[in-house]
Amino acid sequence: MNAIRLLRSIALFLVLTVGVATPANAQVADAELTPLVDALAPGNFKDREAAIGVLVTTGDQRVVQVLEVLLEGELYFDEASGKIVFTSEAGGKGTITDPVTSAELPDLTADGLDKVKVNNGLRRVLRTAIGQMTLLSEDPGVRLFAAQSILRDADPAQLELLDSAIAGETDAGIKRVMEQARAAIVLKTPDATIDEWQAAVPLVQAIGGRDALNTLTTALATAPDEVKPLIQTAIDGLARDRAVWDVAQNVWFGISLGSVLLLAAIGLAITFGVMGVINMAHGEMVMLGAYTTFVVQEVIRQNFPGLFDWSLAIALPLAFLVTGLIGIAIERGVIRFLYGRPLETLLATWGLSLIIQQAVQRIFTANIREVGNPTWMSGSFDLGGLAITWNRFYIVIFAMIVFVALLLVLKYTAIGLHMRAVTQNRRMASAMGIRTPLVDAMTFGLGSGIAGLAGVALSQIGNVSPNLGQGYIIDSFMVVVFGGVGNLWGTLVGALTLGVANKFIEPYFGAVLGKIIILVLIILFIQRRPRGLFALKGRSIEA
Amino acid sequence: MITQALFRALDKKAIWIVAILLVVAIAVPLSNLMLPDGHPLRLPNYAVPLFGKYLTFAMLALALDLVWGYCGILSLGHGAFFAIGGYAMGMYLMRQIGTRGVYANPILPDFMVFLNWKELPWYWYGMDNFWIAMLMVVLVPGLLAFVFGFLAFRSRVTGVYLSIITQAMTYALLLAFFRNDMGFGGNNGLTDFKDILGQSISAPTTRAALFAASAIALALAVLACSMIVNSKLGKVMVAVRDAESRTRFLGYRVEYVKLFAFVVSAVIAGIAGALYVPQVGIINPSEFDPANSIEVVIWTAVGGRGTIVGPIIGGILVNVGKSYFTGAFPEYWLFALGALFVVVTLFMPKGIVGLIGQYHRATTKREQHERTDSAEAEAGIEPTNQPKPAE
């Protein structure tokens, strides 16, 4: 469905830009165009073919959109009036609009609509028609898009059209894509001459990526014997590239996982560093952050639907406040009575985590809640051979921002200075006049607040449920003990190392075994460096 | 020497616990088997394995107390030793099913036939022999604890770091046992047991015998722990708990002391697990859940750590409470458990036994005060400070 929506918005975008930017482009008056479009509704497939032929001659870019929607099988007409309409959602649902004027048609209902039927023959005609209208368009953007879509489909029926487009093309970049598309089509036609094959193979190889690899592999079976070695070398070259990109992909997944771990662990690291307290309820703070996002989105959905894309920006400070205040309450209410008894603190916070989990379950039920992605976080983009989803990308960025911000807070603010002093030597700091209880409360609030921010981020890549935090807590501990306490860089290195290592082990041993291996490696690592990678040096560590 | 050690071990409290456990070991089966149905003192059939289960939990709590209460090592992975002991017993019980399984394979347990395995994995060999299985119940948890403890204590991993890697250990085992190709039945674990030592596992007599075995095993564990903590080694353990560095500088090999306590504790936990499995009829990977291991800590804490009787009281009380709560108000059990964690750590760090001790001391003090007050009135002597009992 997303793809359809995306395609449609691209088509719409094209229509708009074309309409505004190139007034020279054929533009037919609405009143003239509407009956031509409506001619698609009645009659059989033959009649429709004729109607498409007429539409193409108008050269109007609005026709392209109509044809594309028809190709998807999502074009509807009103049974009573025979009028062709668009619907905003697939399956003939949502708002109904006029395809020509884009005006809403409130009089029509979804019940009265019927689908304009297409068959394979008509689809071929449609593709050619769209190709004609776009490949020969005067707008370079439209031509490029058309060439790319032909490259994707590689439909032999488009060969002639493509040839004429190549002949008339002046832009070198677009011409290259068209030639690549032509080459991909040639590889699909076994009766092409040897010369054509030989010319086509390097062109297709230059496309790169998995699609080129697939095209070449298919072609290898039908190719004449003379060009088989050539194709094989091309395939090998592509496979090598692919392997390199796969490594890059693993690194990216690893960084992505690592930044999730970083977000979840960094708050834990500072509370542990400053107070020597293991906060078992940390995972629940993450969970509360995620639920804050959920609540914010629900409120927005019901009251201010237009603000949806801003929901995360609203949820972030709220989540920080909510979890930070709960954190301070926990510190003041429970933990301050347990100083010098880290193991007891661990137990008390575990008890709190059970209570929080159960309370959230009572309020929001145990059902999994889905938190929506704002539009700017959905979808993905390609970087070379990598497919990077926007939400993961933003989470990596967000984790880095949080990390740097925390680093700055620790380094350049008074509370940060106090926190570092207490981390290094609590008694000495106290003797110098630092109010350690206040620092403790602030640290705990800050650590919990960051957990809340992590929850907002995590709600974007998974579902939200009362035991969301439990899934991250052990991993966060691993990051902290691996990286060492009292140094944020340790947490960063720990999180990224664990993330990348996890993703590199995973393909060989599977996710579960990979995780077990990582856990065992960490247990062994702790034997070597009992206080983590970046251990604090000095007398303070012997608590 | 052994008699001497025994004599020392059997201080007054330990004698009482062992005696009570032995009485229970006889009385409960008798009441269940001998008294006619409907007799007010007759224990219903369902209650026998239930009580037996509580006893194995008490034993697990006692095992944890030996390392935590006496040696200062907070293990968050004791459930793993319990579960491994349970799996060893489960493997024996699986092999006893024989051709009565769904697939009627004389050698392979059902889940292996289902996974299309052709032969028994090497670690399943010999598990059809009860004594070999019992050896494994002791050996495997002990060995795991030895290797893990050796590595950890040698490099001086202490405090919360140790707690967290024990948690990582049980978590890794949880993930491992969930895997089907580990050969332990994956997600479903081992179940559908039929016989133990040739007796039907669901027969009231077998259940009564299992209960008696649990009570006797617990009594033996009490004896063993009591012997250890009252020996010189036990004193060193307490010294390690209270001031590890100082003990090391006094010339004791702290890591070996800890290792000893950890291994003995793991073995006791393993035996408890082995007794648990035939009474509940199933063992699955959820026993490895880190949350379970943390729950064990709270049993020990509720009863009172650093005492022999405490963890037994705690293990039984909390689990009776759990049975009641999960039946009567299922949605409030986690609230109650969570509150228990908080309340116990905040207000009764020494647990129920500590509270009783406090009360006891308070009353004796008052009596003494009254006595000295009257003596003062008679002779006009300043009250002397009572020496504080060692804590």
XYZ file of N, CA and C in Angstrom, chain A residues 280-476:
591
model
N 17.565 -1.471 38.299
C 16.866 -2.513 37.547
C 15.580 -1.983 36.929
N 15.108 -0.828 37.397
C 13.880 -0.273 36.828
C 14.181 0.605 35.621
N 15.417 0.595 35.183
C 15.793 1.439 34.048
C 14.998 1.065 32.791
N 14.864 -0.225 32.575
C 14.104 -0.683 31.414
C 12.668 -0.167 31.456
N 12.122 -0.053 32.659
C 10.742 0.425 32.793
C 10.654 1.906 32.464
N 11.750 2.637 32.716
C 11.761 4.054 32.329
C 11.697 4.158 30.804
N 12.437 3.273 30.129
C 12.383 3.237 28.668
C 10.945 2.963 28.226
N 10.344 1.997 28.895
C 8.968 1.626 28.547
C 8.016 2.798 28.778
N 8.200 3.520 29.904
C 7.320 4.662 30.167
C 7.506 5.742 29.110
N 8.739 5.917 28.652
C 8.982 6.872 27.576
C 8.215 6.497 26.323
N 8.222 5.201 26.010
C 7.502 4.735 24.825
C 5.999 4.945 24.990
N 5.486 4.697 26.200
C 4.055 4.893 26.430
C 3.682 6.372 26.398
N 4.619 7.223 26.829
C 4.354 8.654 26.711
C 4.131 9.015 25.246
N 4.998 8.472 24.380
C 4.837 8.716 22.945
C 3.473 8.233 22.476
N 3.105 7.063 22.939
C 1.811 6.502 22.545
C 0.664 7.423 22.954
N 0.717 7.897 24.200
C -0.352 8.762 24.688
C -0.393 10.071 23.894
N 0.802 10.649 23.664
C 0.872 11.898 22.892
C 0.236 11.681 21.520
N 0.577 10.571 20.891
C 0.026 10.332 19.555
C -1.489 10.136 19.586
N -1.966 9.457 20.639
C -3.419 9.263 20.739
C -4.134 10.602 20.870
N -3.578 11.459 21.742
C -4.193 12.775 21.944
C -4.192 13.550 20.639
N -3.047 13.509 19.936
C -2.949 14.252 18.683
C -3.932 13.704 17.659
N -4.004 12.377 17.585
C -4.900 11.766 16.611
C -6.329 12.210 16.834
N -6.724 12.306 18.113
C -8.113 12.623 18.382
C -8.415 14.113 18.290
N -7.420 14.926 18.654
C -7.718 16.346 18.756
C -7.084 17.222 17.685
N -5.812 16.916 17.362
C -5.126 17.773 16.388
C -4.453 16.920 15.329
N -5.234 16.294 14.444
C -4.616 15.359 13.492
C -3.510 16.000 12.661
N -3.581 17.318 12.458
C -2.585 17.980 11.620
C -1.200 17.998 12.235
N -1.150 17.800 13.563
C 0.140 17.902 14.244
C 0.896 16.582 14.272
N 0.359 15.553 13.575
C 0.894 14.217 13.772
C 2.400 14.152 13.518
N 2.852 14.864 12.474
C 4.278 14.805 12.162
C 5.132 15.424 13.257
N 4.499 16.192 14.138
C 5.243 16.816 15.226
C 5.160 15.998 16.502
N 4.481 14.848 16.432
C 4.206 14.119 17.676
C 5.487 13.769 18.417
N 6.533 13.387 17.675
C 7.765 12.994 18.362
C 8.428 14.188 19.028
N 8.375 15.335 18.339
C 8.983 16.525 18.917
C 8.272 16.895 20.216
N 6.948 16.627 20.278
C 6.206 16.913 21.510
C 6.496 15.849 22.556
N 6.612 14.594 22.085
C 6.793 13.494 23.030
C 8.159 13.536 23.700
N 9.182 14.006 22.990
C 10.537 13.953 23.568
C 10.652 14.703 24.898
N 10.332 16.007 24.930
C 10.463 16.679 26.233
C 9.516 16.120 27.278
N 8.319 15.722 26.841
C 7.362 15.162 27.804
C 7.904 13.885 28.421
N 8.433 13.000 27.560
C 8.966 11.733 28.057
C 10.119 11.990 29.008
N 10.966 12.964 28.652
C 12.098 13.287 29.528
C 11.596 13.735 30.888
N 10.575 14.603 30.875
C 10.029 15.107 32.133
C 9.387 13.998 32.953
N 8.526 13.230 32.301
C 7.784 12.190 33.032
C 8.753 11.218 33.689
N 9.651 10.647 32.876
C 10.539 9.633 33.440
C 11.561 10.261 34.387
N 11.993 11.484 34.069
C 12.944 12.133 34.968
C 12.331 12.364 36.344
N 11.083 12.813 36.364
C 10.429 13.063 37.657
C 10.199 11.755 38.407
N 9.793 10.719 37.670
C 9.612 9.427 38.339
C 10.948 8.963 38.910
N 12.008 9.193 38.124
C 13.343 8.813 38.591
C 13.702 9.520 39.881
N 13.446 10.830 39.923
C 13.775 11.581 41.137
C 12.932 11.083 42.306
N 11.659 10.773 42.014
C 10.792 10.250 43.071
C 11.337 8.934 43.608
N 11.809 8.077 42.714
C 12.358 6.786 43.156
C 13.600 7.020 44.019
N 14.432 7.942 43.559
C 15.667 8.199 44.309
C 15.353 8.717 45.705
N 14.440 9.711 45.753
C 14.111 10.307 47.050
C 13.335 9.342 47.929
N 12.512 8.535 47.302
C 11.615 7.691 48.078
C 12.240 6.387 48.537
N 13.141 5.837 47.735
C 13.654 4.510 48.060
C 15.174 4.484 48.142
N 15.811 4.922 47.055
C 17.234 4.606 46.926
C 18.096 5.329 47.950
N 17.684 6.523 48.351
C 18.576 7.258 49.256
C 18.699 6.582 50.613
N 17.761 5.697 50.919
C 17.872 4.985 52.188
C 18.813 3.797 52.086
N 19.259 3.534 50.878
C 20.021 2.299 50.674
C 21.456 2.575 50.263
N 21.961 3.780 50.550
C 23.318 4.073 50.123
C 24.333 3.159 50.759
N 25.344 2.818 49.975
C 26.380 1.921 50.462
C 25.945 0.475 50.440
N 24.746 0.237 49.943
C 24.283 -1.159 49.855
C 23.790 -1.424 48.440
N 24.721 -1.471 47.492
C 24.329 -1.558 46.073
C 23.481 -2.794 45.761
N 23.751 -3.895 46.449
C 22.985 -5.099 46.126
C 21.534 -4.948 46.545
N 21.321 -4.289 47.694
C 19.943 -4.053 48.134
C 19.228 -3.112 47.172
N 19.974 -2.119 46.675
C 19.366 -1.191 45.725
C 18.882 -1.936 44.500
N 19.726 -2.873 44.074
C 19.373 -3.682 42.912
C 18.025 -4.392 43.148
N 17.878 -4.957 44.353
C 16.636 -5.685 44.651
C 15.448 -4.733 44.724
N 15.643 -3.590 45.403
C 14.527 -2.661 45.560
C 14.069 -2.142 44.197
N 15.030 -1.806 43.333
C 14.635 -1.280 42.026
C 13.981 -2.368 41.188
N 14.401 -3.606 41.398
C 13.724 -4.699 40.689
C 12.268 -4.763 41.118
N 12.052 -4.628 42.435
C 10.682 -4.623 42.932
C 9.883 -3.486 42.303
N 10.511 -2.308 42.223
C 9.824 -1.169 41.608
C 9.498 -1.465 40.147
N 10.427 -2.133 39.468
C 10.183 -2.405 38.052
C 8.968 -3.324 37.888
N 8.819 -4.285 38.820
C 7.638 -5.159 38.751
C 6.367 -4.337 38.945
N 6.422 -3.424 39.925
C 5.229 -2.625 40.216
C 4.880 -1.743 39.022
N 5.898 -1.092 38.437
C 5.632 -0.195 37.303
C 5.054 -0.984 36.127
N 5.678 -2.131 35.862
C 5.176 -2.953 34.746
C 3.719 -3.321 34.939
N 3.422 -3.773 36.162
C 2.057 -4.222 36.428
C 1.084 -3.044 36.365
N 1.540 -1.883 36.858
C 0.672 -0.708 36.830
C 0.360 -0.316 35.386
N 1.392 -0.320 34.532
C 1.168 0.035 33.132
C 0.238 -0.983 32.478
N 0.409 -2.227 32.866
C -0.462 -3.259 32.313
C -1.909 -3.038 32.730
N -2.100 -2.557 33.973
C -3.456 -2.283 34.447
C -4.060 -1.109 33.686
N -3.237 -0.094 33.414
C -3.774 1.119 32.794
C -3.985 0.924 31.295
N -2.958 0.368 30.633
C -3.003 0.317 29.172
C -3.318 -1.084 28.647
N -3.604 -2.031 29.521
C -3.755 -3.458 29.202
C -2.463 -4.025 28.635
N -2.414 -5.361 28.586
C -1.166 -6.008 28.165
C -1.015 -6.010 26.656
N -2.031 -5.493 25.940
C -1.959 -5.537 24.479
C -0.777 -4.749 23.953
N -0.285 -5.211 22.827
C 0.787 -4.481 22.161
C 0.189 -3.237 21.523
N 0.831 -2.104 21.768
C 0.366 -0.852 21.177
C 1.291 -0.478 20.043
N 0.671 -0.012 18.966
C 1.501 0.405 17.851
C 1.637 1.914 17.868
N 2.862 2.361 17.807
C 3.112 3.794 17.728
C 3.455 4.107 16.284
N 2.789 5.128 15.722
C 2.977 5.423 14.307
C 4.272 6.155 14.025
N 4.775 5.969 12.825
C 5.916 6.759 12.370
C 5.394 8.031 11.739
N 5.957 9.179 12.059
C 5.633 10.378 11.277
C 6.120 10.145 9.839
N 5.529 10.876 8.896
C 5.859 10.583 7.491
C 7.347 10.716 7.215
N 8.012 11.674 7.893
C 9.429 11.868 7.575
C 10.286 10.748 8.131
N 9.692 9.855 8.900
C 10.482 8.741 9.413
C 10.156 7.426 8.736
N 9.158 7.420 7.835
C 8.841 6.139 7.206
C 9.530 6.061 5.852
N 9.597 4.867 5.324
C 10.258 4.660 4.047
C 11.756 4.474 4.218
N 12.441 4.434 3.090
C 13.870 4.199 3.154
C 14.543 4.904 1.996
N 15.850 4.964 2.036
C 16.590 5.515 0.910
C 17.798 4.641 0.628
N 18.323 4.755 -0.605
C 19.469 3.935 -0.982
C 20.735 4.748 -0.892
N 21.766 4.121 -0.361
C 23.068 4.771 -0.341
C 24.013 3.747 -0.950
N 24.379 3.936 -2.218
C 25.147 2.909 -2.900
C 24.337 1.632 -2.912
N 24.894 0.564 -2.415
C 24.157 -0.706 -2.392
C 23.415 -0.919 -1.092
N 23.316 0.116 -0.269
C 22.661 -0.045 1.024
C 21.229 0.464 0.963
N 20.338 -0.270 1.591
C 18.989 0.254 1.766
C 18.876 0.664 3.226
N 18.692 1.952 3.452
C 18.678 2.456 4.824
C 17.289 2.990 5.114
N 16.664 2.451 6.180
C 15.339 2.966 6.505
C 15.496 4.258 7.305
N 14.556 5.164 7.044
C 14.675 6.477 7.672
C 14.609 6.394 9.180
N 13.759 5.521 9.723
C 13.614 5.527 11.180
C 14.914 5.101 11.855
N 15.566 4.058 11.287
C 16.852 3.637 11.840
C 17.882 4.750 11.718
N 17.864 5.394 10.567
C 18.819 6.461 10.308
C 18.675 7.574 11.353
N 17.414 7.977 11.585
C 17.207 9.054 12.544
C 17.558 8.625 13.953
N 17.373 7.332 14.243
C 17.699 6.889 15.602
C 19.205 6.947 15.831
N 19.971 6.582 14.798
C 21.428 6.700 14.927
C 21.807 8.157 15.185
N 21.230 9.043 14.377
C 21.516 10.475 14.558
C 21.115 10.924 15.963
N 19.912 10.492 16.367
C 19.385 10.909 17.668
C 20.286 10.425 18.802
N 20.736 9.161 18.684
C 21.608 8.615 19.724
C 22.883 9.440 19.825
N 23.413 9.820 18.670
C 24.643 10.605 18.686
C 24.393 11.981 19.320
N 23.246 12.565 18.983
C 22.930 13.873 19.564
C 22.828 13.762 21.086
N 22.110 12.730 21.549
C 21.964 12.551 22.995
C 23.338 12.372 23.632
N 24.169 11.567 22.982
C 25.500 11.300 23.521
C 26.299 12.587 23.650
N 26.333 13.346 22.559
C 27.125 14.581 22.565
C 26.558 15.560 23.592
N 25.221 15.658 23.636
C 24.597 16.586 24.582
C 24.983 16.222 26.008
N 24.951 14.934 26.298
C 25.277 14.484 27.648
C 26.738 14.778 27.966
N 27.576 14.554 26.961
C 29.000 14.837 27.116
C 29.207 16.308 27.465
N 28.475 17.165 26.749
C 28.615 18.596 26.985
C 28.102 18.960 28.371
N 26.953 18.354 28.742
C 26.404 18.639 30.072
C 27.419 18.265 31.142
N 28.031 17.100 30.983
C 28.981 16.652 31.994
C 30.210 17.548 32.040
N 30.580 18.071 30.897
C 31.841 18.794 30.831
C 31.689 20.278 31.173
N 30.611 20.875 30.756
C 30.551 22.332 30.820
C 29.509 22.898 31.772
N 28.769 22.057 32.486
C 27.796 22.635 33.407
C 28.228 22.351 34.846
N 27.670 23.135 35.750
C 28.020 22.954 37.157
C 27.594 21.578 37.638
N 26.356 21.188 37.274
C 25.876 19.890 37.760
C 26.743 18.772 37.185
N 27.205 18.953 35.940
C 28.082 17.957 35.335
C 29.394 17.854 36.086
N 29.938 19.002 36.447
C 31.186 19.018 37.213
C 30.992 18.291 38.543
N 29.882 18.589 39.189
C 29.602 17.937 40.472
C 29.451 16.436 40.294
N 28.773 16.062 39.210
C 28.586 14.630 38.984
C 29.918 13.936 38.787
N 30.800 14.574 38.011
C 32.093 13.932 37.795
C 32.876 13.857 39.103
N 32.768 14.897 39.894
C 33.497 14.894 41.164
C 33.008 13.761 42.054
N 31.674 13.600 42.130
C 31.132 12.553 42.990
C 31.520 11.179 42.453
N 31.543 11.035 41.105
C 31.953 9.762 40.531
C 33.368 9.412 40.973
N 34.254 10.423 40.943
C 35.650 10.119 41.231
C 35.891 9.876 42.713
N 35.333 10.695 43.550
C 35.548 10.484 44.983
C 34.448 11.188 45.762
N 33.499 10.386 46.173
C 32.309 10.922 46.816
C 32.648 11.709 48.077
N 33.480 11.131 48.937
C 33.752 11.783 50.225
C 34.484 13.094 50.028
N 35.460 13.059 49.109
C 36.236 14.282 48.882
C 35.322 15.361 48.311
N 34.451 14.956 47.374
C 33.529 15.916 46.785
C 32.660 16.525 47.878
N 32.182 15.672 48.761
C 31.327 16.139 49.845
C 32.105 17.119 50.737
N 33.365 16.801 50.995
C 34.184 17.671 51.838
C 34.409 19.026 51.177
N 34.399 19.049 49.844
C 34.611 20.309 49.131
C 33.335 21.123 49.042
N 32.266 20.634 49.636
C 31.045 21.420 49.687
C 30.018 21.081 48.636
N 30.213 19.982 47.922
C 29.195 19.579 46.950
C 28.095 18.841 47.695
N 26.874 19.225 47.403
C 25.758 18.548 48.099
C 25.485 17.230 47.407
N 26.128 16.189 47.879
C 26.034 14.901 47.175
C 24.607 14.360 47.083
N 23.757 14.546 48.103
C 22.392 14.018 47.932
C 21.676 14.665 46.751
N 21.893 15.982 46.579
C 21.260 16.672 45.460
C 21.802 16.137 44.144
N 23.129 15.958 44.103
C 23.749 15.431 42.894
C 23.180 14.040 42.575
N 23.003 13.238 43.629
C 22.448 11.901 43.410
C 21.055 11.975 42.796
N 20.224 12.840 43.382
C 18.853 12.942 42.876
C 18.853 13.407 41.429
N 19.696 14.417 41.142
C 19.765 14.957 39.786
C 20.271 13.904 38.813
N 21.299 13.184 39.234
C 21.852 12.146 38.370
C 20.803 11.102 38.056
N 20.093 10.700 39.094
C 19.089 9.664 38.874
C 17.990 10.180 37.965
N 17.603 11.439 38.181
C 16.595 12.030 37.308
C 17.085 12.107 35.885
N 18.327 12.535 35.704
C 18.889 12.662 34.354
C 18.963 11.302 33.671
N 19.471 10.316 34.412
C 19.582 8.970 33.833
C 18.224 8.441 33.426
N 17.228 8.633 34.289
C 15.886 8.147 33.966
C 15.292 8.920 32.803
N 15.547 10.232 32.782
C 15.038 11.059 31.687
C 15.582 10.593 30.353
N 16.868 10.269 30.329
C 17.460 9.792 29.082
C 16.844 8.453 28.681
N 16.556 7.624 29.692
C 15.858 6.374 29.385
C 14.521 6.673 28.718
N 13.846 7.734 29.207
C 12.577 8.119 28.596
C 12.759 8.522 27.140
N 13.828 9.292 26.860
C 14.121 9.667 25.472
C 14.356 8.409 24.636
N 15.096 7.465 25.215
C 15.343 6.205 24.500
C 14.020 5.528 24.177
N 13.079 5.611 25.119
C 11.776 4.988 24.891
C 11.055 5.597 23.701
N 11.145 6.925 23.560
C 10.524 7.577 22.410
C 11.138 7.026 21.121
N 12.464 6.911 21.119
C 13.140 6.413 19.919
C 12.761 4.962 19.647
N 12.746 4.153 20.703
C 12.485 2.727 20.506
C 11.048 2.472 20.056
N 10.142 3.385 20.430
C 8.754 3.191 20.003
C 8.652 3.272 18.484
N 9.680 3.843 17.831
C 9.628 3.996 16.378
C 10.095 2.751 15.638
N 10.767 1.834 16.340
C 11.254 0.657 15.612
C 10.638 -0.634 16.123
N 9.724 -0.537 17.058
C 9.117 -1.777 17.532
C 7.787 -1.459 18.169
N 7.133 -2.500 18.644
C 5.849 -2.277 19.291
C 6.047 -1.920 20.752
N 5.035 -1.327 21.316
C 5.105 -0.890 22.695
C 4.246 -1.808 23.542
N 4.854 -2.418 24.530
C 4.098 -3.280 25.428
C 4.698 -3.120 26.820
N 3.959 -3.563 27.873
C 4.468 -3.312 29.224
C 5.843 -3.932 29.486
N 6.191 -5.008 28.781
C 7.517 -5.565 29.066
C 8.557 -5.190 28.020
N 8.315 -4.046 27.385
C 9.300 -3.529 26.422
C 10.681 -3.378 27.054
N 10.704 -2.847 28.284
C 11.984 -2.558 28.918
C 12.782 -3.804 29.243
N 12.062 -4.872 29.580
C 12.744 -6.110 29.956
C 13.655 -6.614 28.845
N 13.217 -6.358 27.590
C 13.999 -6.846 26.466
C 15.340 -6.146 26.338
N 15.411 -4.926 26.891
C 16.643 -4.166 26.699
C 17.542 -4.176 27.918
N 16.964 -4.577 29.085
C 17.708 -4.321 30.318
C 18.994 -5.131 30.375
N 18.935 -6.407 30.012
C 20.148 -7.232 30.122
C 21.196 -6.747 29.131
N 20.758 -6.418 27.912
C 21.704 -5.895 26.933
C 22.348 -4.604 27.424
N 21.539 -3.740 28.067
C 22.101 -2.488 28.564
C 23.156 -2.761 29.632
